Coordinates of C-alpha atoms and ligand atoms in Angstrom, one line a residue:
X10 CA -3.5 -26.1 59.8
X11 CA -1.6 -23.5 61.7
X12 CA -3.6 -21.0 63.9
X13 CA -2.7 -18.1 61.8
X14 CA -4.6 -19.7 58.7
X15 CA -7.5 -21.0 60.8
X16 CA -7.6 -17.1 61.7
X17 CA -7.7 -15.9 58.3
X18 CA -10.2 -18.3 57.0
X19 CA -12.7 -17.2 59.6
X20 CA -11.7 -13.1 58.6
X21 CA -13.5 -13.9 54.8
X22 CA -16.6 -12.1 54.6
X23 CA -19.8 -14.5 53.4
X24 CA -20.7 -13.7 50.1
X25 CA -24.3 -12.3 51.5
X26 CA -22.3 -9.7 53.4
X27 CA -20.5 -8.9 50.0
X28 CA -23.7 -8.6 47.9
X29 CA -25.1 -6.2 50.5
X30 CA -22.3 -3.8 50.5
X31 CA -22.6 -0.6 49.1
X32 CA -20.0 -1.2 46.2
X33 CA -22.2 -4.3 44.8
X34 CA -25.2 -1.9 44.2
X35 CA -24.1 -0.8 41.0
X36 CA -22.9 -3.7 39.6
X37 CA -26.2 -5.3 40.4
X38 CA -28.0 -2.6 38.9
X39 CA -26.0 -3.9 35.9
X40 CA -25.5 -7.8 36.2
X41 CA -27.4 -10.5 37.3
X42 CA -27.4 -11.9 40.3
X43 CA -26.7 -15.3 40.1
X44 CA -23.9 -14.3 38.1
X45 CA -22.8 -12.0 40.5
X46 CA -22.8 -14.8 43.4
X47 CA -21.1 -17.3 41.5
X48 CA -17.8 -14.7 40.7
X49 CA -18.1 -13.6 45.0
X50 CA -18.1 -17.4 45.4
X51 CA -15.3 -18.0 43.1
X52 CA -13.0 -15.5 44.1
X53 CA -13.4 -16.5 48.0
X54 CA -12.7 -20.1 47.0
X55 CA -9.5 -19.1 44.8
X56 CA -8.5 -17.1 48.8
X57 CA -9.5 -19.9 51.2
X58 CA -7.6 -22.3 48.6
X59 CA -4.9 -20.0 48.9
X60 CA -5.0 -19.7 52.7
X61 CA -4.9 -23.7 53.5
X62 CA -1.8 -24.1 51.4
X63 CA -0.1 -21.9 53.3
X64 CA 0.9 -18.9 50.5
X65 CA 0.9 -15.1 52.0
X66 CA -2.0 -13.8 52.5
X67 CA -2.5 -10.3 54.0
X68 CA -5.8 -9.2 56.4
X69 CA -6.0 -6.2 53.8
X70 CA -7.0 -8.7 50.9
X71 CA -9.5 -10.1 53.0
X72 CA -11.2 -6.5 53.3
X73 CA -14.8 -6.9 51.5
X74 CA -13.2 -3.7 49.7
X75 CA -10.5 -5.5 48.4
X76 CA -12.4 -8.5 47.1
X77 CA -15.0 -6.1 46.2
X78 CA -12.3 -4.8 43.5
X79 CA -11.1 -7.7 42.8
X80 CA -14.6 -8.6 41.6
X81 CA -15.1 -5.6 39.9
X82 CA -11.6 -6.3 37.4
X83 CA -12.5 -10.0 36.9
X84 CA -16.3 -9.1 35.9
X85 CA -14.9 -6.9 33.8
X86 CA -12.0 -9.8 31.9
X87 CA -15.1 -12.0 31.6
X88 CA -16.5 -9.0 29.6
X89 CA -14.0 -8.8 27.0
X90 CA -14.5 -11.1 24.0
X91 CA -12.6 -14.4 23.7
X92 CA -12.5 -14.4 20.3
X93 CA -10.6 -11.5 19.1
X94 CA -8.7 -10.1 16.1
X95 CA -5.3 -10.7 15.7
X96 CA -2.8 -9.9 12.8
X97 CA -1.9 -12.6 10.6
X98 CA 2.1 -12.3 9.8
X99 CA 2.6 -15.8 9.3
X100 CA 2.8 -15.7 5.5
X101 CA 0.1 -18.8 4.9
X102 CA -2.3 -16.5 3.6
X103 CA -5.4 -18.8 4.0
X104 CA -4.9 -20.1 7.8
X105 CA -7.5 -22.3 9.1
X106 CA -6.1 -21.1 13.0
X107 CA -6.7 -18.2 12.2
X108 CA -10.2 -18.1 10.8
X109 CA -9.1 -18.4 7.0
X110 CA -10.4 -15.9 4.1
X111 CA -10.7 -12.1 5.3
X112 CA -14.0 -10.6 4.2
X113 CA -14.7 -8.3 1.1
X114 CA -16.7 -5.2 2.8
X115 CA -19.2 -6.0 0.6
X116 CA -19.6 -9.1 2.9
X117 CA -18.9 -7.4 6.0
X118 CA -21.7 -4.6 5.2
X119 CA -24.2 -7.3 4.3
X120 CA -23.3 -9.1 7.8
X121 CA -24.7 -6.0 10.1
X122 CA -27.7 -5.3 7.6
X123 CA -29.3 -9.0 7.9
X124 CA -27.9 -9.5 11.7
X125 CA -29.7 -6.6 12.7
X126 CA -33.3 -6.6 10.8
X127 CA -36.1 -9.3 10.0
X128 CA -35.6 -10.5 6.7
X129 CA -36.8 -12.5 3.8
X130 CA -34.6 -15.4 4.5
X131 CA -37.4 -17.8 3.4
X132 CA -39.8 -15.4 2.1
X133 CA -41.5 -14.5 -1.1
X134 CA -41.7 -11.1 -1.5
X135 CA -44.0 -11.0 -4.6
X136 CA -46.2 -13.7 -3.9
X137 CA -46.1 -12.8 0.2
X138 CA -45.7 -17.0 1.0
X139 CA -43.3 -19.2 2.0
X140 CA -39.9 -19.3 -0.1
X141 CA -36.4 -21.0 -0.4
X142 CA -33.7 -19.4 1.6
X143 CA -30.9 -20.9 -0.8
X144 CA -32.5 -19.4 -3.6
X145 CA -30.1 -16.5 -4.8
X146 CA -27.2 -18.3 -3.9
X147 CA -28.1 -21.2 -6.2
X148 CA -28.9 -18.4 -9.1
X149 CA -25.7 -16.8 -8.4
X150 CA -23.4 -20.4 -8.5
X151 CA -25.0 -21.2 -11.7
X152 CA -24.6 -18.2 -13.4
X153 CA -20.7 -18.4 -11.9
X154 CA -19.9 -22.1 -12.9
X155 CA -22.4 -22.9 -15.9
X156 CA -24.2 -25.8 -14.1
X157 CA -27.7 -27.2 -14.4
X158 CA -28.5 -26.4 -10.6
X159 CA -26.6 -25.7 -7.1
X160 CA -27.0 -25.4 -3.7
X161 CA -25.3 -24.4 -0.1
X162 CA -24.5 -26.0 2.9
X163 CA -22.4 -25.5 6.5
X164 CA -18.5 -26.1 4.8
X165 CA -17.3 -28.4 1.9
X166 CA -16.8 -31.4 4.4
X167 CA -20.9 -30.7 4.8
X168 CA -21.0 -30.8 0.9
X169 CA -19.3 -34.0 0.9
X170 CA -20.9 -35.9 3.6
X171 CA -24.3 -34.7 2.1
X172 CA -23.4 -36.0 -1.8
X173 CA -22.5 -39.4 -0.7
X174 CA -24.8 -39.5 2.0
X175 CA -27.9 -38.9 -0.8
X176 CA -25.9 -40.6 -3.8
X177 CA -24.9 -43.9 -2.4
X178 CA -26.2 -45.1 1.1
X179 CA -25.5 -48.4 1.1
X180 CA -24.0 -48.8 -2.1
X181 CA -20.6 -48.6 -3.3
X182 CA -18.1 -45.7 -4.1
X183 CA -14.9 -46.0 -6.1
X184 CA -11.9 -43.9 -4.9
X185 CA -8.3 -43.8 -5.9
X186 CA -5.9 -44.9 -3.2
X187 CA -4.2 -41.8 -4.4
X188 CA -7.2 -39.8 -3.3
X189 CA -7.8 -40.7 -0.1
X190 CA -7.3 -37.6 1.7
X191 CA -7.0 -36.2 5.6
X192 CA -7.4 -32.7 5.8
X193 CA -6.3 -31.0 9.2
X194 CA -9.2 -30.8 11.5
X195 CA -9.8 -35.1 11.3
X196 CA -11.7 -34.9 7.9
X197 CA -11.1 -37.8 6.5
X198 CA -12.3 -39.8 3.2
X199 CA -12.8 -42.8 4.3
X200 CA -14.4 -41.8 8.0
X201 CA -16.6 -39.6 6.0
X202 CA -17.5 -41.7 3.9
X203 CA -18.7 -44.2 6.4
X204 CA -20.5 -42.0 8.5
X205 CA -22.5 -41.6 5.0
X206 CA -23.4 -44.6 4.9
X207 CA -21.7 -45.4 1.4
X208 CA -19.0 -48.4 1.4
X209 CA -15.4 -47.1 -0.1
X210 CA -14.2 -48.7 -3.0
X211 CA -10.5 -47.9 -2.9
X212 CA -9.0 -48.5 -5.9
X213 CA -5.1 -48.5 -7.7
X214 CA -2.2 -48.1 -5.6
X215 CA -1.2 -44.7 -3.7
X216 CA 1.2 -43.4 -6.7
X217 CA -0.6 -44.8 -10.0
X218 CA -4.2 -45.7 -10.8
X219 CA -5.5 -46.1 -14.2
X220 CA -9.0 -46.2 -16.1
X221 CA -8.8 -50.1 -15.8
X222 CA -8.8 -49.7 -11.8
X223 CA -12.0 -47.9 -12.0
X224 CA -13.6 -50.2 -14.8
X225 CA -12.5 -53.3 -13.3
X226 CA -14.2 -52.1 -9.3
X227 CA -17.4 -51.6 -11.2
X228 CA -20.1 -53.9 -10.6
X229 CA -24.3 -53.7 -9.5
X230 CA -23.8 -51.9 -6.2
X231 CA -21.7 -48.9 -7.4
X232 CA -23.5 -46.0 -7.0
X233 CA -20.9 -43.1 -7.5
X234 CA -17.0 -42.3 -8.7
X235 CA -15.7 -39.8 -6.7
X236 CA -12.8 -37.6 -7.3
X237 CA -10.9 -36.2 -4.5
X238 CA -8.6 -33.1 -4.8
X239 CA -5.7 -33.7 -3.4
X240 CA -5.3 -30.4 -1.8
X241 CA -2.4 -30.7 0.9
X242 CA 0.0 -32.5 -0.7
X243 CA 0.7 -33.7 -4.2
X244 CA 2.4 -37.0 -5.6
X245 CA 5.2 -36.1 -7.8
X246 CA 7.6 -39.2 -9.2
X247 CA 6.3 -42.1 -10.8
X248 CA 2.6 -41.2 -10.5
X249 CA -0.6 -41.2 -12.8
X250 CA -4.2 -40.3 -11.9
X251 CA -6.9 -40.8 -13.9
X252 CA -8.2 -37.4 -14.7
X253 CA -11.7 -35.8 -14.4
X254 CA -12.5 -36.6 -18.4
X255 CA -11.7 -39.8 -18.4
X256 CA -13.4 -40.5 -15.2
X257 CA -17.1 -39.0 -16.6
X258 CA -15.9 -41.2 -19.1
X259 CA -15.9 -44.4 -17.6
X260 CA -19.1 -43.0 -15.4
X261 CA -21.5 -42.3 -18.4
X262 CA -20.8 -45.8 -19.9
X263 CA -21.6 -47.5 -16.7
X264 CA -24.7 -44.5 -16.2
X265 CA -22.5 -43.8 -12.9
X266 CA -22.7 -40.1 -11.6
X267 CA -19.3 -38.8 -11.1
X268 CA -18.4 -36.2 -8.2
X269 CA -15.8 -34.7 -7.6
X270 CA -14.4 -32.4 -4.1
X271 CA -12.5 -29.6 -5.3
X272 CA -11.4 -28.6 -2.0
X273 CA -10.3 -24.8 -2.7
X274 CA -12.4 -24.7 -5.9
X275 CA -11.4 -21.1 -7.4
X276 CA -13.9 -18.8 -9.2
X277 CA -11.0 -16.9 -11.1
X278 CA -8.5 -18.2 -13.2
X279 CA -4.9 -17.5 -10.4
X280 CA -2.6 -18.1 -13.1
X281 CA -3.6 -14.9 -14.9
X282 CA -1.9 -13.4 -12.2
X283 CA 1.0 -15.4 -12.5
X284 CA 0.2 -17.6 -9.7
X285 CA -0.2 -21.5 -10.0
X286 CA -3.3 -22.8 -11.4
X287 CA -6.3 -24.3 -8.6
X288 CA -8.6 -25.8 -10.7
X289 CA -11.6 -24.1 -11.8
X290 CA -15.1 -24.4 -11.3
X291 CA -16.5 -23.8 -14.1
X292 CA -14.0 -25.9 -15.9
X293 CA -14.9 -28.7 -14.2
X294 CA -18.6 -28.5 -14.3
X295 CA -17.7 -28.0 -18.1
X296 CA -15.7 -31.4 -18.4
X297 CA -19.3 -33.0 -17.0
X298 CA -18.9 -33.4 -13.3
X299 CA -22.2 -34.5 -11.9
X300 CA -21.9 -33.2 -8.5
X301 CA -18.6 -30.2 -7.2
X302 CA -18.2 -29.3 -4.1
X303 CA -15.7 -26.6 -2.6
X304 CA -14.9 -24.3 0.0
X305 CA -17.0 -20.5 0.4
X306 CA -13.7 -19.2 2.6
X307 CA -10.8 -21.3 0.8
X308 CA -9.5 -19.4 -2.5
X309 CA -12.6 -17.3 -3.2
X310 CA -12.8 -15.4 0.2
X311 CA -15.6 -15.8 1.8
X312 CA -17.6 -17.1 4.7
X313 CA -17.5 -20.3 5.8
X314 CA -19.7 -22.6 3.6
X315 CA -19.7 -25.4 1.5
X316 CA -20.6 -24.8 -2.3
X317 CA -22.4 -27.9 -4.6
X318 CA -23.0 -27.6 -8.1
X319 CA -24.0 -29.7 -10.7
X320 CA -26.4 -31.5 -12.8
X321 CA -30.5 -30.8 -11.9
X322 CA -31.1 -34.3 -10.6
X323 CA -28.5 -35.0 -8.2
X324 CA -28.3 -31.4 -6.9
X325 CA -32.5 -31.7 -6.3
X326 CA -31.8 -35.2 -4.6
X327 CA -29.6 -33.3 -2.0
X328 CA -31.8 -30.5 -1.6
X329 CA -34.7 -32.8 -0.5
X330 CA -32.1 -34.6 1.5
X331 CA -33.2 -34.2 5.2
X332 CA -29.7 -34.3 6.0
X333 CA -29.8 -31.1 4.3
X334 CA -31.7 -29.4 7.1
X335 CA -29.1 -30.1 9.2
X336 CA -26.2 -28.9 7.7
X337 CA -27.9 -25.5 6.2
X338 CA -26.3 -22.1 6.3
X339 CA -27.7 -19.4 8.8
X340 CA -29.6 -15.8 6.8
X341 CA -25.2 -14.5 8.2
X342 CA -23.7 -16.8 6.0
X343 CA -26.0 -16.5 3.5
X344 CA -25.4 -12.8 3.0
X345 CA -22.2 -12.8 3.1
X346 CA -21.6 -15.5 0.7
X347 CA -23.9 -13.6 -1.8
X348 CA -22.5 -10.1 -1.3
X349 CA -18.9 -12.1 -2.4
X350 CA -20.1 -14.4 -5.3
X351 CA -22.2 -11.0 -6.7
X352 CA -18.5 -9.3 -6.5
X353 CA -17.5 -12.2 -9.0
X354 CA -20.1 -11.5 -11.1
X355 CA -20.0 -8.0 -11.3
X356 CA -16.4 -6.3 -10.7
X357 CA -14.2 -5.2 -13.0
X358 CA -11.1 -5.8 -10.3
X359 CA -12.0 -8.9 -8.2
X360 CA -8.4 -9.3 -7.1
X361 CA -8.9 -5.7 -5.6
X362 CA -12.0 -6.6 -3.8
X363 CA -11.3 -9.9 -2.2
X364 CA -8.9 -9.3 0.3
X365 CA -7.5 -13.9 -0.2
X366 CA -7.2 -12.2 -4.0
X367 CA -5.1 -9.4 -2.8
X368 CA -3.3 -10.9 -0.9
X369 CA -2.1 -13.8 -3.2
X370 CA -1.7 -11.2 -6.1
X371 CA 0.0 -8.5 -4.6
X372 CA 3.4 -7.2 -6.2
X373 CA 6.5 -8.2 -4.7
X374 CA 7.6 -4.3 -5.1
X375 CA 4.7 -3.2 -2.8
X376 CA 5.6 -5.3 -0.6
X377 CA 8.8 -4.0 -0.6
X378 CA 8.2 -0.9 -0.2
X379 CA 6.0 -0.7 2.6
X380 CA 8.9 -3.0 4.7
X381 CA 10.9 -0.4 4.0
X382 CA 8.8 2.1 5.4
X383 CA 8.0 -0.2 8.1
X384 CA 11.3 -0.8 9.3
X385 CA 12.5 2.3 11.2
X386 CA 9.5 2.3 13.4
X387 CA 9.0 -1.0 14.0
X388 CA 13.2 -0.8 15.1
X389 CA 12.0 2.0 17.2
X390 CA 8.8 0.6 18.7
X391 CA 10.9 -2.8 19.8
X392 CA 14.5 -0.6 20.9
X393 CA 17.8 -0.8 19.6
X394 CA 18.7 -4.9 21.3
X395 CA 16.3 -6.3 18.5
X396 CA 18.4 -7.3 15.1
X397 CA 16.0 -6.2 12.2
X398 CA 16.5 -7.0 8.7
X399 CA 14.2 -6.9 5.5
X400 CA 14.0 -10.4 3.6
X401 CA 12.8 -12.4 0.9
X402 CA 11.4 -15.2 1.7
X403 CA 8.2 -17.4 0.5
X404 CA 4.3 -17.3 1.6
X405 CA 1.8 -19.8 1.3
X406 CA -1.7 -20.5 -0.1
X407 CA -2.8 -22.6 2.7
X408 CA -5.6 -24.3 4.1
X409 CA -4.9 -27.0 1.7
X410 CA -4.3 -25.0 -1.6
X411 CA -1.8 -25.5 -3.5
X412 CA 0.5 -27.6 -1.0
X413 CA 3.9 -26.9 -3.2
X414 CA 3.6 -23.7 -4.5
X415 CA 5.1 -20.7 -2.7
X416 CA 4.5 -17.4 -3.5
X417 CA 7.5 -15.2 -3.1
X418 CA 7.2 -12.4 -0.2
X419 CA 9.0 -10.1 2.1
X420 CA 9.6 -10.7 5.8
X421 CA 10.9 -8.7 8.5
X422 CA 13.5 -11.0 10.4
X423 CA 13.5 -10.2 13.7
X424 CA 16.5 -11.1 16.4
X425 CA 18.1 -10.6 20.0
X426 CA 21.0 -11.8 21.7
X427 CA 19.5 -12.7 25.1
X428 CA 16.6 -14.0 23.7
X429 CA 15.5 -17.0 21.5
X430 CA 12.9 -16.8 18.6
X431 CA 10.2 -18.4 21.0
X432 CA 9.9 -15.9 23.4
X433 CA 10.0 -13.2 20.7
X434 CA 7.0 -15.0 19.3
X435 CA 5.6 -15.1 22.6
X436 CA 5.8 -11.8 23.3
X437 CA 4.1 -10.6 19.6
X438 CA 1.1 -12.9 20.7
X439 CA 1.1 -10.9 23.8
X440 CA 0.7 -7.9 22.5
X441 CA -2.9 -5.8 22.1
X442 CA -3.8 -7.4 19.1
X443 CA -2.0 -10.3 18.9
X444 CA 0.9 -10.7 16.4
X445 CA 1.7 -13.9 14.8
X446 CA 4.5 -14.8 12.9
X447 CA 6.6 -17.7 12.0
X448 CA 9.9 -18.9 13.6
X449 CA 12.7 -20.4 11.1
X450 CA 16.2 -21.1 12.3
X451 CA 15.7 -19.0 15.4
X452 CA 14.2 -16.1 14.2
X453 CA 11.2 -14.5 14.6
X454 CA 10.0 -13.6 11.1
X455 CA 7.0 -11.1 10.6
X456 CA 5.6 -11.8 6.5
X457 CA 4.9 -8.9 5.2
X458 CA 2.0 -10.7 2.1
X459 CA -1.1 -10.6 4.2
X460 CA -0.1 -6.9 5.9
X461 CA -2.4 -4.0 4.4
X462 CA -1.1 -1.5 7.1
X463 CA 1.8 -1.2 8.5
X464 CA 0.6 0.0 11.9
X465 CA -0.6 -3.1 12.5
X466 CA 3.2 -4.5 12.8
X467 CA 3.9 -1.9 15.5
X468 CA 3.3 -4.3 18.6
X469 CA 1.0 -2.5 21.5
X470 CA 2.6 -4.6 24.5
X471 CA 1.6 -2.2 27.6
X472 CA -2.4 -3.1 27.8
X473 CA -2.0 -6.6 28.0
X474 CA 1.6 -6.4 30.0
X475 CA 4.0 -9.0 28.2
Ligands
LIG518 C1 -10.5 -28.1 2.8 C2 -11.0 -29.3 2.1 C3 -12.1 -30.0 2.6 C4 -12.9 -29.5 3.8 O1 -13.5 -28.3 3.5 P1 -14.1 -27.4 4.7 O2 -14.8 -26.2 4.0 O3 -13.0 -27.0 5.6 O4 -15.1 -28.2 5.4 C5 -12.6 -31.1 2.0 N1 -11.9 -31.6 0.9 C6 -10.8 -31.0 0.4 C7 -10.1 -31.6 -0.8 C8 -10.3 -29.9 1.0 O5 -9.2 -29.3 0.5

């Protein structure tokens, strides 16, 4: 090591003499101190590191002022949340990345009254003892869907995993090769299914399974049919499936229970509003599912959770489930989940109310209109070298819903000679919030579907510095 370095390394103050300056005492007044010492100790590793290999480094930065401020900036970075908003311009309207459904306020409201307060999560207020925490959740499902009994867990792949786990450990459970899903995020039928204990029965081919595939895989051991929706892609061509009726069917002759995992799982009938039909709870509970699972934050926009109704006995089996314990929703979820499903009992304008509603149902001519508006500032806010043009193009459902229907939509195309779509992108993401949008044939394209103000288009880039 030259001299020079051998110098500077012996210029660094200790991280004692540091803590004991002046400028520390208010940030210890503030912070801990073991906290304190390990971001002094970090930052005078990051400056001997930087000193052995040789890169420039001035006597001034090795002033205890300097790293001093230094400290002061990074404490202050390590402040700011990680996980942050950002504005979802993609035009997939349900985007697991990005957190899926956006609260009703409802929800939102009932999030800061039980996160901040005691309350009677698991407490009965009339007879002042012990009570079930699920409780007005279940009341709520079954009024929503028409079943016998219901009950909540962490997600749907939760729901799953607990149904087969308390339906057929050990024993058998028939699936068409058709149905054996992966949804992103390495949820898979058949490794779920495993981990549950139960032993797949796959059954017909990937395009075509009949009745006869199901009735012919019968035998002592089977303890369920399931029915997977196939929610992220669809087999069109020479295909059959054997649908829910005939499958509850072939189930009550053998005395099999059927269940069947929705995926998305809507409360509200989409096509009303012109939009492609998800299948509906109720419906299905109606056509004799024993056991429906579906998402709380797929197409009925809420929290995260993991929805199970269905017949008394199997839904009381899973309840008692121990496994059950383990994948229950926390007094936040649980709020939020019933300030939503109480919106789809009680409003007169759900699509109003649930933002994933709004979204999906929203006019093209609205959309329209506020690109319109839009576009002069945003050309304004970005300067005259970007191209900008207002588009039609198509949004999606996502997060599994609906895999080949688009919805039509509105972008706002953005270009620039010197620079390509990427960095464009890259430079929206930069920006204080974020701004995501979608790149196709080197364009940067902003989709106007899941934007309820246009200010939040107008990309802040000075506070994080793109
Ligand atoms: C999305 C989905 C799941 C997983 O649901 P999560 O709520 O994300 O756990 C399971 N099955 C199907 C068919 C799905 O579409």
């Amino acid at each position: 090591m030259a001299d020079q370095a051998k110098n500077l390394l012996r210029e660094l103050p200790s991280v004692d003499h540091l803590l004991h300056h002046p400028k520390s005492e208010p940030l210890l007044a503030r912070l801990n101190r073991d906290y304190v010492t390990q971001q002094c100790r970090e930052i005078l590793d990051e400056l001997r590191s930087a000193i052995r290999q040789g890169k420039s480094v001035g006597a001034k930065e090795l002033a205890e002022e300097s790293i001093l401020s230094q400290l002061e900036t990074r404490i202050g970075l390590d402040r700011e949340p990680k996980l942050i908003r950002v504005i979802n311009a993609t035009g997939t309207v349900l985007h697991t990345n990005l957190g899926r459904a956006v609260l009703p306020q409802p929800a939102i409201d009932a999030l800061c009254r039980v996160g901040s307060s005691a309350v009677n999560l698991e407490y009965d207020l009339a007879q002042g003892e012990r009570g079930r925490r699920e409780e007005m959740i279940e009341k709520l499902l079954m009024n929503l869907t028409g079943a016998e009994a219901a009950t909540v867990v962490n997600n749907n792949a939760a729901a799953v995993f607990l149904g087969l786990n308390t339906v057929a450990n050990g024993k058998e459970v028939i699936v068409s090769r058709g149905e054996l899903i992966e949804i992103g995020g390495s949820f898979r039928i058949p490794e779920i299914m495993a981990k549950s204990g139960a032993i797949l029965r796959e059954v017909g081919s990937t395009n075509r399974t009949h009745p006869e595939d199901y009735e012919e895989a019968v035998n002592e051991n089977t303890a369920l049919l399931l029915k997977v929706h196939t929610s992220n892609y669809k087999i069109i061509g020479f295909s059959s499936e054997v649908d829910l009726t005939q499958l509850v069917e072939i189930g009550k002759k053998h005395k099999i229970p059927v269940m069947e995992d929705l995926g998305s799982g809507a409360l509200v009938d989409l096509s009303r509003y012109g939009l492609p039909k998800e299948p509906l709870a109720a419906e299905r509970i109606a056509l004799g599912a024993d056991i429906l699972t579906f998402s709380g934050d797929k197409i009925l926009g809420g929290p995260q959770a993991g929805l199970v109704v269905g017949k008394g006995t199997w839904i009381k089996q899973m309840s008692k489930n121990p496994l059950h314990r383990a994948l229950r929703c926390g007094k936040l979820t649980l709020a939020a989940l019933e300030a939503t499903l109480t919106l789809y009992q009680q409003s007169a304008n759900i699509v109003e109310e649930i933002p994933t509603l709004k979204a999906f149902t929203r006019s093209l001519k609205e959309i329209e209109e506020m690109g319109e508006r839009l576009l002069p500032a945003l050309q304004t806010a970005l300067g005259k070298e970007f191209r900008l043009s207002l588009e039609d193009s198509t949004s999606q459902i996502g997060s599994g819903a609906l895999p080949t229907e688009e919805i039509p939509t509105k972008v706002i195309a953005i270009q620039h000679d010197g620079m390509r779509a990427e960095r464009i992108a890259q430079r929206f993401r930069g920006a204080n919030p974020p701004i995501i949008g979608r790149i196709k044939d080197n364009r940067f394209l902003l989709d106007l579907r899941t934007i309820f103000d246009p200010n939040d288009l107008i990309p802040n880039f000075k506070q994080t510095g793109s």
